[in-house]
CSV table of C-alpha atoms (C1' of nucleotides) in Angstrom, one decimal:
chain,number,residue,atom,x,y,z
A,5,MET,CA,-5.2,2.1,2.8
A,6,PRO,CA,-3.7,0.6,-0.3
A,7,GLU,CA,-2.7,-2.7,1.2
A,8,LEU,CA,-3.4,-6.1,-0.1
A,9,PRO,CA,-7.2,-6.0,0.1
A,10,GLU,CA,-7.3,-2.5,-1.6
A,11,VAL,CA,-4.9,-3.4,-4.4
A,12,GLU,CA,-6.7,-6.7,-5.0
A,13,THR,CA,-10.0,-4.8,-5.2
A,14,ILE,CA,-8.5,-2.6,-7.9
A,15,ARG,CA,-7.1,-5.6,-9.7
A,16,LEU,CA,-10.5,-7.3,-9.8
A,17,GLY,CA,-12.0,-4.2,-11.4
A,18,LEU,CA,-9.2,-3.8,-13.9
A,19,GLN,CA,-9.3,-7.4,-14.8
A,20,LYS,CA,-13.0,-7.2,-15.6
A,21,TYR,CA,-12.9,-4.0,-17.7
A,22,LEU,CA,-9.4,-3.9,-19.3
A,23,VAL,CA,-8.7,-7.4,-20.6
A,24,GLY,CA,-9.2,-7.6,-24.3
A,25,GLN,CA,-8.9,-3.9,-24.9
A,26,ARG,CA,-6.2,-2.3,-27.0
A,27,ILE,CA,-4.2,0.7,-25.8
A,28,GLU,CA,-4.7,3.3,-28.5
A,29,LYS,CA,-2.8,6.2,-27.0
A,30,LEU,CA,-0.7,7.0,-24.0
A,31,GLU,CA,-0.6,10.5,-22.4
A,32,VAL,CA,1.9,11.1,-19.6
A,33,ARG,CA,1.3,14.4,-17.9
A,34,LEU,CA,3.8,13.9,-15.1
A,35,PRO,CA,6.9,12.3,-16.5
A,36,LYS,CA,8.7,11.7,-13.2
A,37,ILE,CA,6.3,9.0,-12.2
A,38,PHE,CA,6.4,7.2,-15.5
A,39,GLN,CA,9.2,5.1,-17.0
A,40,GLY,CA,9.0,4.0,-20.7
A,41,SER,CA,7.7,5.3,-24.0
A,42,ALA,CA,4.4,5.3,-25.8
A,43,LYS,CA,5.6,3.2,-28.7
A,44,GLN,CA,6.3,0.3,-26.4
A,45,ILE,CA,2.6,-0.1,-25.6
A,46,GLU,CA,0.5,1.7,-28.1
A,47,GLY,CA,-1.3,-0.9,-30.3
A,48,ALA,CA,-0.8,-3.7,-27.8
A,49,LYS,CA,-3.8,-5.6,-26.2
A,50,ILE,CA,-4.3,-6.0,-22.5
A,51,ILE,CA,-4.3,-9.7,-21.7
A,52,GLY,CA,-4.3,-9.8,-17.9
A,53,VAL,CA,-3.9,-8.0,-14.6
A,54,ARG,CA,-1.7,-9.5,-11.8
A,55,ARG,CA,-1.0,-8.5,-8.3
A,56,PHE,CA,2.2,-9.0,-6.2
A,57,GLY,CA,1.6,-7.8,-2.7
A,58,LYS,CA,0.7,-4.2,-3.1
A,59,GLY,CA,2.1,-4.1,-6.7
A,60,LEU,CA,0.0,-4.4,-9.8
A,61,VAL,CA,1.1,-5.6,-13.3
A,62,ILE,CA,-0.9,-5.1,-16.4
A,63,ASP,CA,0.3,-7.6,-19.0
A,64,LEU,CA,0.2,-6.8,-22.7
A,65,SER,CA,0.0,-8.9,-25.8
A,66,ASN,CA,3.5,-7.7,-27.1
A,67,ASN,CA,5.5,-9.2,-24.2
A,68,TYR,CA,5.6,-5.8,-22.4
A,69,SER,CA,3.9,-5.1,-19.0
A,70,LEU,CA,2.9,-2.1,-17.0
A,71,ALA,CA,4.3,-2.5,-13.5
A,72,ILE,CA,2.4,-0.2,-11.1
A,73,HIS,CA,2.7,0.8,-7.5
A,74,ILE,CA,0.1,3.3,-6.2
A,75,LYS,CA,1.9,3.9,-2.9
A,76,LEU,CA,-0.3,6.1,-0.6
A,77,THR,CA,-2.6,8.0,-2.9
A,78,GLY,CA,-2.6,6.5,-6.4
A,79,GLN,CA,-5.9,5.6,-8.1
A,80,LEU,CA,-6.6,3.6,-11.2
A,81,ILE,CA,-10.0,4.5,-12.6
A,82,TYR,CA,-11.7,3.0,-15.6
A,83,ARG,CA,-14.2,4.9,-17.7
A,84,GLY,CA,-16.0,3.5,-20.7
A,85,PRO,CA,-19.4,3.1,-22.3
A,86,GLU,CA,-20.3,0.2,-19.9
A,87,THR,CA,-19.5,2.4,-16.8
A,88,ALA,CA,-21.8,5.3,-17.8
A,89,LYS,CA,-24.5,4.3,-15.3
A,90,VAL,CA,-22.2,3.3,-12.4
A,91,VAL,CA,-23.6,4.6,-9.1
A,92,ASN,CA,-21.9,5.6,-5.8
A,93,VAL,CA,-18.8,7.0,-7.5
A,94,SER,CA,-17.0,9.1,-5.0
A,95,LYS,CA,-16.6,12.5,-6.8
A,96,GLU,CA,-14.9,13.8,-3.7
A,97,LYS,CA,-12.2,11.2,-3.6
A,98,ILE,CA,-11.4,11.2,-7.3
A,99,GLY,CA,-11.4,15.0,-7.6
A,100,GLY,CA,-14.5,15.5,-9.6
A,101,GLU,CA,-14.6,14.9,-13.3
A,102,LEU,CA,-11.9,13.0,-15.0
A,103,PRO,CA,-9.3,13.9,-16.0
A,104,ASN,CA,-8.4,16.5,-13.4
A,105,LYS,CA,-5.4,18.1,-11.8
A,106,TRP,CA,-4.5,14.8,-10.0
A,107,THR,CA,-4.6,12.8,-13.3
A,108,HIS,CA,-1.0,12.2,-14.2
A,109,VAL,CA,-1.3,9.4,-16.9
A,110,ILE,CA,-4.1,8.7,-19.3
A,111,PHE,CA,-4.5,5.5,-21.3
A,112,LYS,CA,-6.9,5.8,-24.2
A,113,LEU,CA,-8.4,2.4,-24.9
A,114,ASP,CA,-10.8,0.9,-27.4
A,115,LYS,CA,-14.3,2.3,-28.2
A,116,ASN,CA,-13.8,5.6,-26.3
A,117,SER,CA,-12.7,4.0,-23.0
A,118,PHE,CA,-10.0,5.4,-20.7
A,119,LEU,CA,-7.9,4.3,-17.8
A,120,TYR,CA,-6.8,7.2,-15.6
A,121,TYR,CA,-4.0,7.2,-13.1
A,122,ASN,CA,-4.5,9.8,-10.4
A,123,ASP,CA,-2.1,10.5,-7.6
A,124,LEU,CA,-2.4,13.3,-5.1
A,125,ARG,CA,1.0,12.9,-3.5
A,126,GLN,CA,2.8,11.7,-6.6
A,127,PHE,CA,4.6,8.9,-4.7
A,128,GLY,CA,3.4,6.1,-7.0
A,129,TRP,CA,5.0,4.9,-10.2
A,130,ILE,CA,4.3,3.2,-13.5
A,131,LYS,CA,7.1,1.4,-15.4
A,132,ILE,CA,6.9,-0.2,-18.8
A,133,VAL,CA,9.1,-3.4,-18.7
A,134,LYS,CA,9.3,-6.6,-20.6
A,135,THR,CA,6.9,-9.1,-19.0
A,136,ASP,CA,9.8,-11.4,-18.2
A,137,ASP,CA,11.6,-8.5,-16.4
A,138,VAL,CA,8.9,-7.6,-14.0
A,139,LYS,CA,10.3,-10.0,-11.4
A,140,ASN,CA,13.6,-8.2,-11.6
A,141,LEU,CA,12.3,-4.8,-10.6
A,142,PRO,CA,13.5,-4.1,-7.0
A,143,PHE,CA,10.1,-4.0,-5.4
A,144,PHE,CA,9.0,-7.3,-7.0
A,145,LYS,CA,12.3,-9.0,-6.6
A,146,GLU,CA,12.5,-8.5,-2.9
A,147,LEU,CA,8.8,-9.0,-2.0
A,148,GLY,CA,8.2,-11.7,0.6
A,149,PRO,CA,5.5,-14.4,0.6
A,150,GLU,CA,2.0,-13.1,1.1
A,151,PRO,CA,-0.9,-14.3,3.2
A,152,PRO,CA,-3.1,-16.6,1.1
A,153,VAL,CA,-6.4,-14.7,1.1
A,154,ALA,CA,-6.8,-13.9,-2.6
A,155,ALA,CA,-6.4,-15.8,-5.8
A,156,SER,CA,-3.1,-14.0,-6.4
A,157,ILE,CA,-0.8,-15.1,-9.2
A,158,GLY,CA,2.9,-15.5,-9.0
A,159,VAL,CA,3.6,-14.8,-5.3
A,160,GLN,CA,4.6,-17.4,-2.9
A,161,PRO,CA,1.9,-18.1,-0.3
A,162,LEU,CA,2.8,-17.3,3.3
A,163,THR,CA,2.2,-20.6,5.0
A,164,GLN,CA,1.9,-21.1,8.8
A,165,GLU,CA,5.4,-22.6,8.8
A,166,LEU,CA,6.9,-19.7,6.8
A,167,PHE,CA,5.2,-17.2,9.0
A,168,GLU,CA,6.6,-18.9,12.1
A,169,GLY,CA,10.1,-18.8,10.6
A,170,VAL,CA,9.8,-15.0,9.8
A,171,ILE,CA,8.6,-14.2,13.3
A,172,LYS,CA,11.1,-16.3,15.2
A,173,SER,CA,14.1,-15.0,13.2
A,174,SER,CA,13.5,-11.3,13.9
A,175,ASN,CA,14.3,-9.1,16.9
A,176,VAL,CA,12.2,-6.2,15.5
A,177,ALA,CA,9.0,-5.1,17.2
A,178,ILE,CA,6.2,-7.4,15.8
A,179,LYS,CA,4.2,-4.6,14.2
A,180,PRO,CA,6.9,-3.1,11.9
A,181,LEU,CA,7.9,-6.7,11.1
A,182,LEU,CA,4.4,-7.5,9.8
A,183,MET,CA,4.7,-4.4,7.6
A,184,ASP,CA,8.1,-5.3,6.2
A,185,GLN,CA,7.4,-6.1,2.5
A,186,LYS,CA,10.6,-8.0,2.2
A,187,LYS,CA,9.5,-10.4,4.9
A,188,ILE,CA,5.8,-10.5,4.3
A,189,GLY,CA,4.0,-9.1,1.2
A,190,GLY,CA,0.8,-7.0,1.4
A,191,ILE,CA,0.3,-6.0,5.0
A,192,GLY,CA,0.3,-2.2,5.7
A,193,ASN,CA,-0.5,-0.1,8.7
A,194,ILE,CA,-4.3,-0.6,8.9
A,195,TYR,CA,-4.3,-4.4,8.8
A,196,ALA,CA,-1.2,-4.8,10.9
A,197,ASN,CA,-2.8,-2.8,13.7
A,198,ASP,CA,-6.1,-4.6,13.5
A,199,ALA,CA,-4.6,-8.1,13.2
A,200,LEU,CA,-2.5,-7.5,16.4
A,201,PHE,CA,-5.6,-6.3,18.2
A,202,ASP,CA,-7.5,-9.3,17.1
A,203,ALA,CA,-4.7,-11.6,18.3
A,204,ARG,CA,-4.4,-9.6,21.6
A,205,ILE,CA,-0.7,-9.0,21.0
A,206,ASP,CA,1.1,-5.8,22.0
A,207,PRO,CA,2.5,-4.2,18.8
A,208,ARG,CA,5.7,-3.3,20.7
A,209,ARG,CA,6.6,-6.9,21.5
A,210,ARG,CA,9.8,-8.1,19.9
A,211,ALA,CA,8.9,-10.7,17.3
A,212,LYS,CA,11.0,-13.5,18.6
A,213,THR,CA,9.4,-13.3,22.0
A,214,LEU,CA,6.0,-14.5,20.7
A,215,SER,CA,5.1,-18.0,21.7
A,216,ASP,CA,4.2,-20.8,19.2
A,217,GLU,CA,0.6,-20.4,20.3
A,218,GLU,CA,0.6,-16.6,19.8
A,219,ILE,CA,2.2,-17.0,16.4
A,220,LYS,CA,-0.6,-19.4,15.3
A,221,ILE,CA,-3.3,-17.0,16.7
A,222,LEU,CA,-1.7,-14.0,14.9
A,223,TYR,CA,-1.5,-15.9,11.6
A,224,ASP,CA,-5.2,-16.6,11.8
A,225,SER,CA,-5.9,-13.0,12.8
A,226,ILE,CA,-4.0,-11.7,9.8
A,227,LEU,CA,-6.0,-13.9,7.4
A,228,LYS,CA,-9.2,-12.9,9.1
A,229,VAL,CA,-8.8,-9.1,8.8
A,230,LEU,CA,-7.4,-9.3,5.3
A,231,LYS,CA,-10.4,-11.4,4.2
A,232,LEU,CA,-12.8,-9.0,5.8
A,233,GLY,CA,-11.0,-6.1,4.0
A,234,LEU,CA,-11.4,-8.0,0.7
A,235,LYS,CA,-15.1,-8.7,1.4
A,236,GLU,CA,-15.7,-5.0,2.1
A,237,GLY,CA,-13.8,-3.9,-1.1
A,238,GLY,CA,-11.0,-2.3,0.9
A,239,ALA,CA,-10.8,0.6,3.3
A,240,THR,CA,-11.3,4.2,2.3
A,241,GLU,CA,-9.8,6.5,4.8
A,242,VAL,CA,-8.2,9.2,2.8
A,243,ASN,CA,-8.0,8.4,-0.8
A,244,PHE,CA,-8.7,4.8,-1.8
A,245,VAL,CA,-11.3,4.0,-4.5
A,246,ASN,CA,-11.8,0.9,-6.7
A,247,ALA,CA,-11.4,0.8,-10.4
A,248,LEU,CA,-14.8,2.5,-10.9
A,249,GLY,CA,-14.0,5.3,-8.4
A,250,GLN,CA,-16.2,3.8,-5.6
A,251,GLU,CA,-15.2,3.7,-1.9
A,252,GLY,CA,-14.6,0.6,0.1
A,253,GLY,CA,-16.3,-0.4,3.4
A,254,TYR,CA,-13.6,-1.8,5.7
A,255,GLN,CA,-13.2,1.7,7.4
A,256,ASN,CA,-16.5,0.9,9.1
A,257,HIS,CA,-15.0,-2.2,10.7
A,258,PHE,CA,-11.7,-0.8,12.0
A,259,LEU,CA,-10.9,-2.7,15.3
A,260,VAL,CA,-8.2,-0.2,16.5
A,261,TYR,CA,-6.8,1.6,13.5
A,262,GLY,CA,-7.5,5.3,13.7
A,263,ARG,CA,-9.5,4.9,17.0
A,264,GLU,CA,-7.2,6.8,19.3
A,265,GLY,CA,-9.1,8.0,22.4
A,266,GLU,CA,-12.1,5.8,21.6
A,267,LYS,CA,-13.2,2.8,23.7
A,268,CYS,CA,-11.7,-0.7,23.1
A,269,LYS,CA,-14.4,-2.8,21.4
A,270,ARG,CA,-13.4,-5.7,23.7
A,271,CYS,CA,-12.8,-4.3,27.2
A,272,GLY,CA,-13.8,-0.6,27.0
A,273,GLU,CA,-10.4,0.8,27.8
A,274,THR,CA,-9.2,3.8,25.9
A,275,ILE,CA,-7.3,3.0,22.7
A,276,LYS,CA,-3.7,4.4,22.7
A,277,LYS,CA,-1.6,5.7,19.9
A,278,ILE,CA,2.2,5.5,19.8
A,279,LYS,CA,4.9,5.7,17.1
A,280,LEU,CA,6.6,2.4,16.1
A,281,GLY,CA,9.1,2.5,13.3
A,282,GLY,CA,7.9,6.0,12.5
A,283,ARG,CA,4.3,4.9,11.9
A,284,GLY,CA,1.2,5.5,14.0
A,285,SER,CA,0.3,2.4,16.0
A,286,TYR,CA,-3.0,1.9,17.8
A,287,PHE,CA,-3.6,-0.6,20.5
A,288,CYS,CA,-5.5,-1.4,23.7
A,289,PRO,CA,-3.1,-1.3,26.6
A,290,VAL,CA,-5.3,-3.7,28.6
A,291,CYS,CA,-6.3,-6.4,26.0
A,292,GLN,CA,-3.0,-6.6,24.1
A,293,LYS,CA,-0.2,-8.3,26.0
B,25,DG,C1',3.1,27.7,10.6
B,26,DA,C1',3.9,23.1,12.5
B,27,DC,C1',2.6,18.6,12.2
B,28,DA,C1',0.8,14.3,10.5
B,29,DA,C1',-0.8,11.2,6.9
B,30,DT,C1',-2.0,5.0,4.1
B,31,DG,C1',4.2,3.1,1.4
B,32,DT,C1',8.5,2.5,-0.2
B,33,DT,C1',13.5,3.6,-0.3
B,34,DA,C1',17.9,5.8,0.3
B,35,DC,C1',21.1,6.4,3.6
B,36,DA,C1',23.6,6.6,7.9
B,37,DG,C1',24.9,4.1,11.8
B,38,DT,C1',25.9,-0.1,14.4
C,15,DC,C1',27.9,-7.5,5.1
C,16,DA,C1',23.6,-7.7,7.5
C,17,DC,C1',20.6,-5.5,10.1
C,18,DT,C1',18.1,-1.3,12.1
C,19,DG,C1',16.2,3.1,12.5
C,20,DT,C1',15.2,7.6,10.4
C,21,DA,C1',14.4,11.0,7.0
C,22,DA,C1',12.8,11.9,2.5
C,23,DC,C1',9.6,12.0,-1.3
C,24,DA,C1',4.8,16.0,-2.5
C,25,DT,C1',0.6,17.4,-1.1
C,26,DT,C1',-3.3,18.4,1.6
C,27,DG,C1',-5.9,19.1,5.7
C,28,DT,C1',-6.1,20.1,10.7
DNA sequence: GACAATGTTACAGT
DNA sequence: CACTGTAACATTGT
């Protein structure tokens, strides 16, 4: 779920509500997911929110930044006077009132506002680093170019030509390759499955066996599914919510992801599920060649 | 109780 | 060294 469209959805919300606010107080309830100390950020003002693939960076006025990765189940939820009347908040997904037992970090902001970091499985992390050093963190340093579907800042765009180079130089199965963040930034299991279905390509094909034509089609399919994901505000399957705690809508548009045993939307064949690179992979054995 | 789950990442093996 | 595949991380739900 938290792939490029989901993280961008969160970023847009944070950008809207956080910029201009001052961090008054930091409360870390689960130290193992947090790196840094309160004195580095307390008193600083939030000046922007950037996204690099599935990574988020909250920039502060004192040349420090909060680098964040929400991994599988992290949530960043804003609460302030202007959000009092927000509707459609998913109480179920955020665990009821905030903070709760899944709230591991609390940022107290201006005028009685709060930013809560929730994380069911505790795989995510938040690191305070000098803004200039964000790009040296392992995840950010090794991140590949990302599909140009959002106004992202600081990441190299994945052009058709770069994509072709990535595909042709790899002997890995195409699906795990699409999800390799070092090669391409931002694509995870949901959009990898759906893009391959849209392009009619078998997820098990070795990348370098794709024809020029197939590579072009796949490139367009990737942009297409990511754009729909963005338009729908992300996919909420297990845990994803936006910066206000609301669910996304892309789960209602899944092409093959999570549809094992259901009928192919194109030919009616039964959708199969296999493991590829340790991850569930869904495809139509008839349509996808 | 066994198993699977969206994402990285450490590590063992080739 | 580069590349590849697998298990691990913690928790919840089936």
